[in-house]
Amino acid sequence: MKPDWDKLGQQYASSDSVLIVDVDCTAGGEQTCQKHGVKGYPTIKYFMAGKKSGSDYQGGRDFNALKQFVDSKLDKPVCNAVTKKGCQPSEVEWIEKMETKTLEELQTSMKEKGDELKSIKKEKSDAEKEFKEKEKAWKKREKTLTKATGYLKQLEAEAKKKK
């Protein structure tokens, strides 16, 4: 697998959106491997833009399978704010507004966006927690109503017999 992995790395060496790396979990890379939950070797993990944790790759281990996976899942244009390469027109427009700002204004904007992102993540987490609690209550109520319906059907059938 190593030769195919190295070939894949060479294939994407100049890519803006794909970085192929390997870590030796037995020599110097132990901490990285522990951090990402690597237990067996070789393990392939892939990381999507903006995600801190990687996903386990489950596909084929030959060059063609690896390349097909990278092409379909990972090799997507990435907007480079400096060169504007890979950016959508709306992104270019926003970047051009931002690049006229001073360092201090950029730092303030970054802090504001970071705070807003934290707030949104907390709001999402709270909503997901609330939904899980409601879902649990709904399932409990559904189970109770299903039982009650069953009991009523039994009693109805018995009442019809007596009639």
C-alpha positions in Angstrom: 0.0 0.0 0.0 2.9 2.4 0.8 3.9 2.8 -2.9 0.4 3.6 -3.9 0.0 6.1 -1.0 3.2 7.8 -2.0 2.1 7.9 -5.7 -1.2 9.5 -4.5 0.7 12.1 -2.5 2.7 13.0 -5.6 -0.5 13.2 -7.6 -1.9 15.9 -5.3 1.4 17.6 -4.2 0.4 20.9 -5.7 -3.3 20.7 -4.8 -4.9 23.6 -2.8 -7.6 21.3 -1.4 -5.9 17.9 -0.8 -3.0 17.1 1.4 -1.8 13.5 1.5 0.3 12.8 4.6 1.5 9.8 6.5 2.3 9.5 10.2 4.5 6.7 11.7 2.6 5.8 14.9 5.5 3.9 16.2 8.2 6.5 15.8 7.5 10.1 16.8 3.9 10.2 15.7 2.4 8.4 18.7 0.7 11.6 20.1 -0.9 12.4 16.7 -2.2 8.8 16.4 -3.6 8.8 19.9 -5.3 12.1 19.3 -7.1 10.8 16.2 -7.9 7.3 17.6 -5.6 5.3 15.4 -5.3 1.8 16.9 -4.3 -0.4 13.9 -1.9 0.0 11.1 -2.2 1.1 8.4 -5.2 3.3 9.1 -6.4 5.9 6.6 -8.3 8.9 7.9 -9.6 11.8 5.9 -10.5 15.3 7.1 -13.0 17.6 5.5 -12.4 21.3 5.5 -13.4 22.9 8.8 -13.6 19.6 10.7 -11.2 18.9 13.5 -11.8 15.1 13.6 -11.1 12.7 10.8 -13.3 10.0 9.4 -12.1 6.4 8.8 -11.6 5.6 5.1 -13.2 2.3 4.3 -12.5 1.9 0.6 -9.9 0.1 -1.5 -6.2 0.5 -0.7 -4.8 0.5 -4.3 -3.9 3.7 -6.1 -7.0 3.7 -8.4 -9.5 3.3 -5.5 -7.7 5.9 -3.4 -7.6 8.4 -6.3 -11.2 7.8 -7.2 -12.2 8.5 -3.5 -10.1 11.7 -3.4 -11.4 12.9 -6.7 -15.1 12.4 -5.7 -15.0 13.4 -2.1 -12.0 15.6 -1.3 -10.7 17.3 -4.4 -13.1 20.2 -4.3 -12.2 23.8 -5.1 -11.1 25.8 -2.0 -11.4 29.5 -2.0 -8.0 31.2 -1.4 -8.7 34.6 0.0 -5.3 36.0 -1.1 -5.3 34.9 -4.7 -9.1 34.5 -5.0 -8.5 31.2 -6.8 -11.4 28.8 -6.5 -13.7 31.5 -5.0 -17.3 32.0 -6.0 -18.3 35.6 -7.2 -20.1 36.3 -3.9 -17.0 35.2 -1.9 -14.7 37.4 -4.1 -17.1 40.4 -3.4 -16.9 39.8 0.3 -13.1 39.3 0.3 -12.6 42.5 -1.6 -14.6 44.4 1.0 -12.5 42.8 3.8 -9.1 43.4 2.2 -9.5 47.2 2.4 -9.7 46.9 6.2 -6.8 47.6 8.6 -5.2 44.8 10.6 -7.1 46.0 13.7 -10.4 46.0 11.8 -9.7 42.5 10.4 -8.9 41.2 13.9 -12.1 42.8 15.3 -14.1 41.2 12.5 -12.4 37.8 13.2 -13.3 38.1 16.9 -16.9 39.0 16.0 -17.2 36.1 13.6 -15.6 33.7 16.1 -18.0 34.8 18.8 -21.0 34.5 16.4 -19.8 31.0 15.4 -19.5 29.9 19.1 -23.0 31.3 19.7 -24.5 29.4 16.7 -22.8 26.2 17.8 -24.2 26.5 21.3 -27.6 27.3 20.0 -27.5 24.3 17.7 -26.3 22.0 20.5 -29.0 23.3 22.9 -31.7 22.7 20.1 -30.4 19.2 19.5 -30.5 18.4 23.2 -34.0 19.7 23.5 -35.1 17.7 20.4 -33.6 14.5 21.9 -35.5 15.1 25.2 -38.7 15.7 23.2 -38.1 12.7 21.1 -37.7 10.6 24.2 -41.0 11.9 25.6 -42.8 11.3 22.3 -41.5 7.7 22.1 -42.7 7.1 25.7 -46.1 8.7 25.0 -46.4 6.7 21.7 -45.6 3.4 23.5 -48.2 4.2 26.2 -50.8 5.1 23.5 -50.0 1.9 21.6 -50.6 -0.2 24.7 -53.8 1.7 25.5 -55.1 1.1 22.0 -54.3 -2.6 22.2 -56.1 -2.9 25.6 -59.1 -1.0 24.2 -59.3 -3.3 21.2 -59.3 -6.3 23.5 -62.0 -4.8 25.7 -64.0 -3.9 22.6 -63.8 -7.4 21.3 -64.9 -8.8 24.6 -67.9 -6.3 24.8 -69.0 -7.4 21.3 -69.0 -11.0 22.4 -71.3 -10.2 25.3 -73.8 -8.3 23.1 
